[in-house]
PDB file of C-alpha atoms in Angstrom:
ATOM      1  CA  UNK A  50     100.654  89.579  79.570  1.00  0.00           C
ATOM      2  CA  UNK A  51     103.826  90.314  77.142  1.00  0.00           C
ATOM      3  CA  UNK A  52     102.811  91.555  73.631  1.00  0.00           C
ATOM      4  CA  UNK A  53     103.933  88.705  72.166  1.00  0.00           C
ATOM      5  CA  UNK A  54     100.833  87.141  73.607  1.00  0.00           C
ATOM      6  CA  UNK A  55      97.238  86.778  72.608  1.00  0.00           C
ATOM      7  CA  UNK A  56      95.833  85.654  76.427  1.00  0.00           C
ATOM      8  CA  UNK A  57      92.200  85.352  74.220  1.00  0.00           C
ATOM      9  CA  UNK A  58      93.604  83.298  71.264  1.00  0.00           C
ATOM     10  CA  UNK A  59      95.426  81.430  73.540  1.00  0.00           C
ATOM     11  CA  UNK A  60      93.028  80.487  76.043  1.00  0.00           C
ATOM     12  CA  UNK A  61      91.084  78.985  73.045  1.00  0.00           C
ATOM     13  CA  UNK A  62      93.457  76.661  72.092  1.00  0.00           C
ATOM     14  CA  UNK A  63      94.084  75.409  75.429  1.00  0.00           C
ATOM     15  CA  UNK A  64      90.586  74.787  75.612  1.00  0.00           C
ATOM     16  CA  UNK A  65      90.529  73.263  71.833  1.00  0.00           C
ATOM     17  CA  UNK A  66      93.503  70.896  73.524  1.00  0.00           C
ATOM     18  CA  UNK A  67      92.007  70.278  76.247  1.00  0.00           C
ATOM     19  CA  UNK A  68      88.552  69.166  74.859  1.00  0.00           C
ATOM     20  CA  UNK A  69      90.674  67.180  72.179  1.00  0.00           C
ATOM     21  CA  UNK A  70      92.063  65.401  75.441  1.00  0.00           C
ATOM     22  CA  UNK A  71      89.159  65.091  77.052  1.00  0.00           C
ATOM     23  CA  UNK A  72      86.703  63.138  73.950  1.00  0.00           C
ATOM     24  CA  UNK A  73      89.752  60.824  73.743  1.00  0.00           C
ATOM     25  CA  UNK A  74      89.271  59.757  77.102  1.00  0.00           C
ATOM     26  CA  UNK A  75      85.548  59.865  77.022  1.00  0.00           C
ATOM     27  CA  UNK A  76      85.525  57.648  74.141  1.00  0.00           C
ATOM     28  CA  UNK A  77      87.803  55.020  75.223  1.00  0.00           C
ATOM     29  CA  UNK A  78      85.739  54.990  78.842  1.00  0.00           C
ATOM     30  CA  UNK A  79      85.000  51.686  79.865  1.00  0.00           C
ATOM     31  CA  UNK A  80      86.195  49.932  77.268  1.00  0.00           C
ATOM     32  CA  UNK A  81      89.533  47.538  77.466  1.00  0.00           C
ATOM     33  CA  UNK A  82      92.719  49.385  78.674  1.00  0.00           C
ATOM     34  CA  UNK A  83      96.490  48.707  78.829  1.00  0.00           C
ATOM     35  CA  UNK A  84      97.791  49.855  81.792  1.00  0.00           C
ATOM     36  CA  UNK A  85     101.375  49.491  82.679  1.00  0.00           C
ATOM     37  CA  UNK A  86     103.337  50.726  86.089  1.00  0.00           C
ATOM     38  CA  UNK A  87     105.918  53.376  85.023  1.00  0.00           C
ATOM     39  CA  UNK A  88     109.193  54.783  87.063  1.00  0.00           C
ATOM     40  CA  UNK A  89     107.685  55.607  90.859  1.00  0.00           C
ATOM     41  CA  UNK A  90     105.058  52.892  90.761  1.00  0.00           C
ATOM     42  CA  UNK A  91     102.228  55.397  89.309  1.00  0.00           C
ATOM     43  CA  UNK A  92     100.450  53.831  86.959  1.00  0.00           C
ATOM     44  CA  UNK A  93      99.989  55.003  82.584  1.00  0.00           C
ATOM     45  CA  UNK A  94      97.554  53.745  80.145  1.00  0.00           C
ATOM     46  CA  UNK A  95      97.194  53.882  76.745  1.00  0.00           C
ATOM     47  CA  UNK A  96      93.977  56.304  77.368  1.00  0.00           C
ATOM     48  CA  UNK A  97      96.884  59.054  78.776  1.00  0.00           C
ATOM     49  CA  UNK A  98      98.942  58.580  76.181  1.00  0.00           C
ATOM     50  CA  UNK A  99      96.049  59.032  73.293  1.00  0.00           C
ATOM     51  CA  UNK A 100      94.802  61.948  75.560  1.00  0.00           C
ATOM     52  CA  UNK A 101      98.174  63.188  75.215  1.00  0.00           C
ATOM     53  CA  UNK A 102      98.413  62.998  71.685  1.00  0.00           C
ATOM     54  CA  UNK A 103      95.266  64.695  70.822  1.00  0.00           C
ATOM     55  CA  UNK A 104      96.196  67.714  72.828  1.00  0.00           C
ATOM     56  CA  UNK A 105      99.908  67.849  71.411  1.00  0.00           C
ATOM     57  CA  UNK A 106      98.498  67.327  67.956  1.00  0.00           C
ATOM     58  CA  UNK A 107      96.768  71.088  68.875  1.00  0.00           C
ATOM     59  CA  UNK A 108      98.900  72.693  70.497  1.00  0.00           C
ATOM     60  CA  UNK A 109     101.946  71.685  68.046  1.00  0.00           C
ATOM     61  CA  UNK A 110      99.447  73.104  65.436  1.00  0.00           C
ATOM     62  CA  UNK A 111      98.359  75.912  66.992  1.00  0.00           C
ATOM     63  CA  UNK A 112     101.687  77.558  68.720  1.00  0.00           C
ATOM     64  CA  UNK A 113     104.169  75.777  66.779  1.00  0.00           C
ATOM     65  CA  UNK A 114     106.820  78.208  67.981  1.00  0.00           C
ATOM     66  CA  UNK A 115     106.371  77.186  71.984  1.00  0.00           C
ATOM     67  CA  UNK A 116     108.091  74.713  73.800  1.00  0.00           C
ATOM     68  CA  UNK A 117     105.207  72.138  75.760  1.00  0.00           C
ATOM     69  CA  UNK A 118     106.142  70.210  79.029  1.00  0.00           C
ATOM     70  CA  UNK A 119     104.089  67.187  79.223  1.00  0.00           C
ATOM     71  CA  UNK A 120     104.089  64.400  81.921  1.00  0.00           C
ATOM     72  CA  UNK A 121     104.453  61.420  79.310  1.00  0.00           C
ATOM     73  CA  UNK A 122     106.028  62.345  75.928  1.00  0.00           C
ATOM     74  CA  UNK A 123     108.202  65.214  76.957  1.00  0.00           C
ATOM     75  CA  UNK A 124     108.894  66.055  81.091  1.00  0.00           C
ATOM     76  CA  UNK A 125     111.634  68.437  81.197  1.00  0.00           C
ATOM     77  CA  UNK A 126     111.315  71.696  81.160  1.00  0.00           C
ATOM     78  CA  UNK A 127     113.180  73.372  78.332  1.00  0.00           C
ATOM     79  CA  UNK A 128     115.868  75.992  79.133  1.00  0.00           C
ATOM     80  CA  UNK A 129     115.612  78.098  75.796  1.00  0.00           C
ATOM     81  CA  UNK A 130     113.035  80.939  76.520  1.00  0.00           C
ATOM     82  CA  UNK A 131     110.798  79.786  74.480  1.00  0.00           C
ATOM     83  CA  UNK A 132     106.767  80.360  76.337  1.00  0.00           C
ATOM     84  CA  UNK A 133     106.422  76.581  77.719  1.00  0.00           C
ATOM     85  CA  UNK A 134     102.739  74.998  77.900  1.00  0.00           C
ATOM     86  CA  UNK A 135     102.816  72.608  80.628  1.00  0.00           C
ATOM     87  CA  UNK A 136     100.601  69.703  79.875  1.00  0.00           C
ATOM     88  CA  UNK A 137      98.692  66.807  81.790  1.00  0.00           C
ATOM     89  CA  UNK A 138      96.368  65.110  79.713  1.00  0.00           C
ATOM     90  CA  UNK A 139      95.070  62.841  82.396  1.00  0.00           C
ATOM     91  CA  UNK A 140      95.448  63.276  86.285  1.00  0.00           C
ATOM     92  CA  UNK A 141      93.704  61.398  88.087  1.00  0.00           C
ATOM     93  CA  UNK A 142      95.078  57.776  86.315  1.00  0.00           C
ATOM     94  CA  UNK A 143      93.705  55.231  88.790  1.00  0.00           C
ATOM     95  CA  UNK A 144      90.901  56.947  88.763  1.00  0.00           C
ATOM     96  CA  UNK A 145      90.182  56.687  85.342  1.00  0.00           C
ATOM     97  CA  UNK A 146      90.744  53.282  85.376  1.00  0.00           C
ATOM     98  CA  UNK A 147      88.703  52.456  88.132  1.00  0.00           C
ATOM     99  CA  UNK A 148      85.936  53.967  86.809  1.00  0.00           C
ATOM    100  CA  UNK A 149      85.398  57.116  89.513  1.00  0.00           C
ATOM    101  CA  UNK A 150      84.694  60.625  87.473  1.00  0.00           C
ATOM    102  CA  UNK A 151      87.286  62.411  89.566  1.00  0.00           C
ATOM    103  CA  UNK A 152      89.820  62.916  86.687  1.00  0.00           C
ATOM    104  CA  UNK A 153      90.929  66.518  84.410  1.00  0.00           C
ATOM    105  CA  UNK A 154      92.992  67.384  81.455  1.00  0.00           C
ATOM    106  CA  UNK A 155      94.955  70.256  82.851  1.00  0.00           C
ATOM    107  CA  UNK A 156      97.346  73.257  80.901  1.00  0.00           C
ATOM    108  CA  UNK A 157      98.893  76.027  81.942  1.00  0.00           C
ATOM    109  CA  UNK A 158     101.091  78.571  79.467  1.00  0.00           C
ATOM    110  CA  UNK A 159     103.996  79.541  81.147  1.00  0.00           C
ATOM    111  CA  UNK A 160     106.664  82.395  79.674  1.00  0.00           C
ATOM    112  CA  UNK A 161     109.655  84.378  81.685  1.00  0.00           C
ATOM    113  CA  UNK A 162     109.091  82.308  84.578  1.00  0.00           C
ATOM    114  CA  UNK A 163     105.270  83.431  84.650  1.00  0.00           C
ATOM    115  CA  UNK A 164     102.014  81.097  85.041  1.00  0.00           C
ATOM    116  CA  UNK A 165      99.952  83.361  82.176  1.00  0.00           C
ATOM    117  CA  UNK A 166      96.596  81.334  81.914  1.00  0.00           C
ATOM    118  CA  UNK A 167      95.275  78.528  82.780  1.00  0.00           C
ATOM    119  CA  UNK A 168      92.411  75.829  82.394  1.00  0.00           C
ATOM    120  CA  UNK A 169      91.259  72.550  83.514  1.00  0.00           C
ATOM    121  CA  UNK A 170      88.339  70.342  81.825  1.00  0.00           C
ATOM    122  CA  UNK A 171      87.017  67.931  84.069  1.00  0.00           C
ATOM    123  CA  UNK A 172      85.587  65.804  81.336  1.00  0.00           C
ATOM    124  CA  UNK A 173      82.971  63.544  82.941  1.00  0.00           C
ATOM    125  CA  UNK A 174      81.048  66.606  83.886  1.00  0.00           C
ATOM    126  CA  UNK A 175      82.018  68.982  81.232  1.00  0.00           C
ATOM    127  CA  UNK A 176      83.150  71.703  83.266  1.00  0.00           C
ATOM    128  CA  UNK A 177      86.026  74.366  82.140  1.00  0.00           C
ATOM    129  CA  UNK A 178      87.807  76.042  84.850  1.00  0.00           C
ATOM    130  CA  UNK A 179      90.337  78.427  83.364  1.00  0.00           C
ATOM    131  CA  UNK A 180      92.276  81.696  84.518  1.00  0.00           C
ATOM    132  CA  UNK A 181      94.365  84.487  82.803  1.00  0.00           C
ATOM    133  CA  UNK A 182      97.319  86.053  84.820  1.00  0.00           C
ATOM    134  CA  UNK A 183      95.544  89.515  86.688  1.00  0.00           C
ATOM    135  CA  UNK A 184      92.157  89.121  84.626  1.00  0.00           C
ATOM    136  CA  UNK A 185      90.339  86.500  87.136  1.00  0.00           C
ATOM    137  CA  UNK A 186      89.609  82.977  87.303  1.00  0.00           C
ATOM    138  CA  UNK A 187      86.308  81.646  85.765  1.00  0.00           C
ATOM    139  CA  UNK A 188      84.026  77.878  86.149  1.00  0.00           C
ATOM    140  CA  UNK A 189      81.704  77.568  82.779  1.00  0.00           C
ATOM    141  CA  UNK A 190      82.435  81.459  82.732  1.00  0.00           C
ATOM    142  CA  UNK A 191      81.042  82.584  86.169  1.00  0.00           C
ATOM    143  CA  UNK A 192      83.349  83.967  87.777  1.00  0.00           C
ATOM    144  CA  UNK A 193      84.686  82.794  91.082  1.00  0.00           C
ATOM    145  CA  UNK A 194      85.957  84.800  94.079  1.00  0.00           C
ATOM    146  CA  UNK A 195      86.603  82.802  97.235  1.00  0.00           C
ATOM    147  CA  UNK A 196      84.554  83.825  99.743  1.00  0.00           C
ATOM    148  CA  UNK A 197      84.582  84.072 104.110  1.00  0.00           C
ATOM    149  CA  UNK A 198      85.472  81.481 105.456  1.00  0.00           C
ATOM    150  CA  UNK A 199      82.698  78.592 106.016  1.00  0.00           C
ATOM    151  CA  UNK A 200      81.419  77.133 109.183  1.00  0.00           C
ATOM    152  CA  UNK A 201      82.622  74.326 110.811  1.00  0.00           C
ATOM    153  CA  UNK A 202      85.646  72.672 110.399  1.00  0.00           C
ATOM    154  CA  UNK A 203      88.106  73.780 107.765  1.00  0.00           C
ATOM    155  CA  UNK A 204      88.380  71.473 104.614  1.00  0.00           C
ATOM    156  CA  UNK A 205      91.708  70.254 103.070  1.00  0.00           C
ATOM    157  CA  UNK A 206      92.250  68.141 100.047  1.00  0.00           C
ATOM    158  CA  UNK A 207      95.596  66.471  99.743  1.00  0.00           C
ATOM    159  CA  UNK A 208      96.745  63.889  97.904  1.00  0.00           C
ATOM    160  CA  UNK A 209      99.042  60.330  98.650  1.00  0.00           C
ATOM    161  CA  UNK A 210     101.856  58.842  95.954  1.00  0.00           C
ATOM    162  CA  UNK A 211     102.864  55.742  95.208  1.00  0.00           C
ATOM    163  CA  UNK A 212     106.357  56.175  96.364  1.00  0.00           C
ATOM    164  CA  UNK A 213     107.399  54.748  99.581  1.00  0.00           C
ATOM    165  CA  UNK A 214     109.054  57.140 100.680  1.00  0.00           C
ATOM    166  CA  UNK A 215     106.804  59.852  99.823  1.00  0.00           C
ATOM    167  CA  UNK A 216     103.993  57.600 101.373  1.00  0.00           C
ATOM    168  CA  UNK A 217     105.895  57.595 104.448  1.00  0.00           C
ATOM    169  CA  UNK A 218     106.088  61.228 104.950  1.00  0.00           C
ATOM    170  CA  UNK A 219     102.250  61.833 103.480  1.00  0.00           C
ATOM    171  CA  UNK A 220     101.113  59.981 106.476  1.00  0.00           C
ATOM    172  CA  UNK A 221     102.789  62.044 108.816  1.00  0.00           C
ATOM    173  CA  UNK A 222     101.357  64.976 106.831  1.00  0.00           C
ATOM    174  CA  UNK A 223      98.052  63.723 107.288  1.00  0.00           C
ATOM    175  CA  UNK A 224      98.206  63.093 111.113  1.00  0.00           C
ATOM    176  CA  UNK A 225      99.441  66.878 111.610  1.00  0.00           C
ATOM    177  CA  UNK A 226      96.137  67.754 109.643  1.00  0.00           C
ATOM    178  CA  UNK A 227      93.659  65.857 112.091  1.00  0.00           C
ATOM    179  CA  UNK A 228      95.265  67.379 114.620  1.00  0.00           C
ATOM    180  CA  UNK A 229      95.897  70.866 113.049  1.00  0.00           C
ATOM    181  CA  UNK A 230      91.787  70.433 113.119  1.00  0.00           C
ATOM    182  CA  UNK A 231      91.402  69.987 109.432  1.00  0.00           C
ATOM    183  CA  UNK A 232      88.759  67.512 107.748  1.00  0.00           C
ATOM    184  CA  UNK A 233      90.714  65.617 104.955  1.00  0.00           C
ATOM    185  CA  UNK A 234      89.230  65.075 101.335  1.00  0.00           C
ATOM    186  CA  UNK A 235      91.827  62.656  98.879  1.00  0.00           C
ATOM    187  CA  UNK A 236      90.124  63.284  95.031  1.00  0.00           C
ATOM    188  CA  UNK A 237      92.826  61.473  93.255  1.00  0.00           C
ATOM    189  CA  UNK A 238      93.623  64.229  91.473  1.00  0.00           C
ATOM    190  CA  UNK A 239      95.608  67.330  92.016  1.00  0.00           C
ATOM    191  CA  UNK A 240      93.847  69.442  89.368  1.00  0.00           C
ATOM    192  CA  UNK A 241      90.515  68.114  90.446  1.00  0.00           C
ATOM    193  CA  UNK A 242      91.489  69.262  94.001  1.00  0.00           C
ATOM    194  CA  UNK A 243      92.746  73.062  93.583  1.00  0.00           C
ATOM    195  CA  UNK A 244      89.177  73.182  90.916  1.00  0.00           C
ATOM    196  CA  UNK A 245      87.633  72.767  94.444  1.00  0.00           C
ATOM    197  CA  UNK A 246      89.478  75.283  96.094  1.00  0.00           C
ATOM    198  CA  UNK A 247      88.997  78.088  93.594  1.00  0.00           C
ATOM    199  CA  UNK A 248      85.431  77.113  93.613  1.00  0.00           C
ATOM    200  CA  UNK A 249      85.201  77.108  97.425  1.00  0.00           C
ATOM    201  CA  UNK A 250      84.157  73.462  98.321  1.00  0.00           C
ATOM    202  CA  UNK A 251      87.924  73.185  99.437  1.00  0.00           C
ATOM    203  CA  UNK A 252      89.259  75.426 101.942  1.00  0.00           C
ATOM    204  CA  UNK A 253      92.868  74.662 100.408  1.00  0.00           C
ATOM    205  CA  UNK A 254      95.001  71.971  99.582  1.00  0.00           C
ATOM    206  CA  UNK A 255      98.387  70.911  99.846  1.00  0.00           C
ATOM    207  CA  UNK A 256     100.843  68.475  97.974  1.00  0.00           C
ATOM    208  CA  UNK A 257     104.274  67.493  97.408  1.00  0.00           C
ATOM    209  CA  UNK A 258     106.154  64.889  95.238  1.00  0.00           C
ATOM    210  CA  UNK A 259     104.318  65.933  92.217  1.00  0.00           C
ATOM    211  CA  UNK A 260     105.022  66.859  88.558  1.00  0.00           C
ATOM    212  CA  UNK A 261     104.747  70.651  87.635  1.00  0.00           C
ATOM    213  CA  UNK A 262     101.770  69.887  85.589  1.00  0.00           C
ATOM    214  CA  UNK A 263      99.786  69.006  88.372  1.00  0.00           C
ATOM    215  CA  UNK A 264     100.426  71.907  90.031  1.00  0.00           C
ATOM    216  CA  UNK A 265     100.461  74.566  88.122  1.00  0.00           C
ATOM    217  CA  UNK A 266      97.558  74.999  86.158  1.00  0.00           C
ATOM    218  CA  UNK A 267      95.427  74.586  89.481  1.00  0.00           C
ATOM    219  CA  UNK A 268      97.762  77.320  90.878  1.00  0.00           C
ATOM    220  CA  UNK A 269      96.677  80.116  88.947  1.00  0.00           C
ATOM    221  CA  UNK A 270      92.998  78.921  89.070  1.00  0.00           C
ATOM    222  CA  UNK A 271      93.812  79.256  93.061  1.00  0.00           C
ATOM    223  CA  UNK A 272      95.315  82.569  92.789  1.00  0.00           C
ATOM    224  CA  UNK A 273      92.761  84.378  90.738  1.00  0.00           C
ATOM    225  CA  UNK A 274      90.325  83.058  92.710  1.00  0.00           C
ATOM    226  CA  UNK A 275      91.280  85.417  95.671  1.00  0.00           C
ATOM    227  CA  UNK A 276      93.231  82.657  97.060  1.00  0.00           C
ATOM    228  CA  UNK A 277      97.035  82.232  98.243  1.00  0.00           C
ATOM    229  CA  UNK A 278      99.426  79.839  96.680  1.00  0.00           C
ATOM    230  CA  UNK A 279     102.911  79.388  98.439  1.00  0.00           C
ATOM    231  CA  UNK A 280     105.462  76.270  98.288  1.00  0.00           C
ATOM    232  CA  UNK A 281     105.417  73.778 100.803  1.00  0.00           C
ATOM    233  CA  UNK A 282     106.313  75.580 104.383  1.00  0.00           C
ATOM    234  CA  UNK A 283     104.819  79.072 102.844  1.00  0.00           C
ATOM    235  CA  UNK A 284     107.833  79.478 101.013  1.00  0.00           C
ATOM    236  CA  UNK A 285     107.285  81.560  97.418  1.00  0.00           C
ATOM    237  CA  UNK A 286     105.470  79.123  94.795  1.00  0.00           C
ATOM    238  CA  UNK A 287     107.165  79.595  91.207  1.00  0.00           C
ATOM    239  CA  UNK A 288     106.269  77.306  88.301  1.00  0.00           C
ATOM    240  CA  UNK A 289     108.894  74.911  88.639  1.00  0.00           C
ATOM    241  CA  UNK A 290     107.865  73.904  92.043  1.00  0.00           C
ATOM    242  CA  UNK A 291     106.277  70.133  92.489  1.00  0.00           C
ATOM    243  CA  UNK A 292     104.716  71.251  95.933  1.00  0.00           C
ATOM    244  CA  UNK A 293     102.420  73.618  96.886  1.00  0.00           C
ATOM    245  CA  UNK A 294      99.885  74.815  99.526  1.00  0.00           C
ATOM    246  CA  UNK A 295      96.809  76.690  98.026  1.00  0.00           C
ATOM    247  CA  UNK A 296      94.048  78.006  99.949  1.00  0.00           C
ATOM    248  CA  UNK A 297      91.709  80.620 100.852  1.00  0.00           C
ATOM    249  CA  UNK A 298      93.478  83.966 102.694  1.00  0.00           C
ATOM    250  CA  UNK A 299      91.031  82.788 105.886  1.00  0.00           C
ATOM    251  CA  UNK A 300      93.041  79.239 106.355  1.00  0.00           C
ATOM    252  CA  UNK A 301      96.290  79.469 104.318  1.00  0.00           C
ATOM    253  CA  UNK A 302      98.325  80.435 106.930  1.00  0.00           C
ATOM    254  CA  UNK A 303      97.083  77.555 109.030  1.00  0.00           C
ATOM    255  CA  UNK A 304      97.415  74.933 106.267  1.00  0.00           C
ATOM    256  CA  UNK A 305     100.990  76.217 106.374  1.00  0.00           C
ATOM    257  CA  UNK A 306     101.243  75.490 109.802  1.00  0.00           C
ATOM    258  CA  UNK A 307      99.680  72.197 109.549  1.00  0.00           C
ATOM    259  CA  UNK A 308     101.527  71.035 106.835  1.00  0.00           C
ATOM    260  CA  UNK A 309     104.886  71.201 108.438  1.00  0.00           C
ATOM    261  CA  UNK A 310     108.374  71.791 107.907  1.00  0.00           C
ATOM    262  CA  UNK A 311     109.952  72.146 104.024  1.00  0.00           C
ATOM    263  CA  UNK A 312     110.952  69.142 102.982  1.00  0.00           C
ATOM    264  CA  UNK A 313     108.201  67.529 104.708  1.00  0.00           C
ATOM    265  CA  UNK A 314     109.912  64.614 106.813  1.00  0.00           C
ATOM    266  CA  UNK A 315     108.107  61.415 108.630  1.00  0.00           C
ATOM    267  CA  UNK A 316     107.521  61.525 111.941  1.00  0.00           C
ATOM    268  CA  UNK A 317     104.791  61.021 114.283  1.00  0.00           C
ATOM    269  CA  UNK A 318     104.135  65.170 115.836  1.00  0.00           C
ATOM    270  CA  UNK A 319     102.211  67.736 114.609  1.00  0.00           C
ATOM    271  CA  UNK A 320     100.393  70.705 116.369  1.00  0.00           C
ATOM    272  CA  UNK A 321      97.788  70.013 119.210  1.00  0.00           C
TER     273      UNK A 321
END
């Protein structure tokens, strides 16, 4: 952590964001929503975009000097230098709107090309998962270290767009993982997924054709954990990345393996 930066101070206003976020959506749960389809057929509602505003409305308060990448108001990453929070104040949209609980608000600080904390609130069961760059990764404060690997089966969570295309080559990443010997969990949500794997009910998971923001707070949650985090094909994972594979040291290497080949392309192989 640079001088510059207070990794305590800090982490509390991501979580002051984050719970901001997170009451917004809990209040406007089950009520009417407007829900539109935006550019790649995912879909928005007006709950992300209030979720979004409550956050900003912190963290533009609270670090007024940083530069925030968020996956509705403001997407791009900025090329100043300025420390960059990276922002999702909802993933897990459809399920949100269909009423399933499997949703997070998810931030991550990022400055000189480095994840430095991170934290996820999955409001509907009011759990915090948060990390801070070489000082651990934490659920409710408990610490978590990944532990050897379980019986049985290894566990992967992935996740499927709404893109054709990227549809089209998620279903040839799923067929390499039945036969790679993998069982397959889909939350819905990226963030919600690498929670899992920090906290051990995943054995990894693996995505591409995502925004940064649902990658890399879940990342460094991953990585503190005791896990390893890579690009897609095991390739180095740096902030900017919208793919990753994240799993325990017992399977990563064989979620690699099962994944495939960087970019990941359709077809109908995998290993046997």
């Amino acid at each position: 952590m640079t001088a510059v930066l207070d990794p305590v101070a800090l982490t509390a206003t991501a979580r002051r964001a984050a719970t901001a976020a997170g009451d917004e959506l809990l209040r406007r749960r089950g009520g009417p929503l407007a829900v539109r389809t935006k550019e790649g057929d995912a879909l928005v509602s007006d709950a992300d975009t209030a979720a979004e505003r409550a956050a900003l409305a912190v963290l533009r308060a609270e670090t007024p000097g940083f530069a925030v990448v968020s996956e509705e108001a403001s997407p791009h990453w900025p090329d100043d230098g300025r420390p960059a929070w990276i922002l999702d104040p909802l993933d897990g949209t459809t399920n949100y709107v269909r009423g399933l609980p499997d949703y997070a608000v998810a931030l991550a600080l990022v400055a000189a090309g480095r994840t430095e904390l991170s934290l996820v609130l999955l409001p509907e069961y009011g759990t915090v998962f948060r990390a801070v760059a070489g000082a651990g990764a934490f659920r409710d404060e408990v610490p978590l270290r990944l532990a050897d690997r379980p019986p049985g089966r290894p566990l992967a969570g992935t996740g499927f767009g709404t893109e054709g295309v990227v549809r089209e080559r998620q279903c040839s990443v799923a067929d390499r993982l039945l036969r790679g010997g993998f069982e397959i969990r889909e939350p819905g949500s990226a963030s919600t997924g690498l929670c899992r794997v920090a906290s051990g009910s995943y054995d990894g998971y693996l995505e591409f054709g995502i925004g940064v923001w649902d990658t890399v707070p879940g990342a460094l949650l991953v990585g503190e954990a005791g896990g390893v985090v890579t690009g897609w094909g095991g390739g180095a994972f740096t902030p900017r990345h919208g793919h990753l594979v994240a799993a325990s040291r017992a399977v990563h290497g064989e979620l690699v393996e099962a994944g495939g080949p960087c970019p990941p392309v359709a077809d109908a192989g995998g290993p046997t």
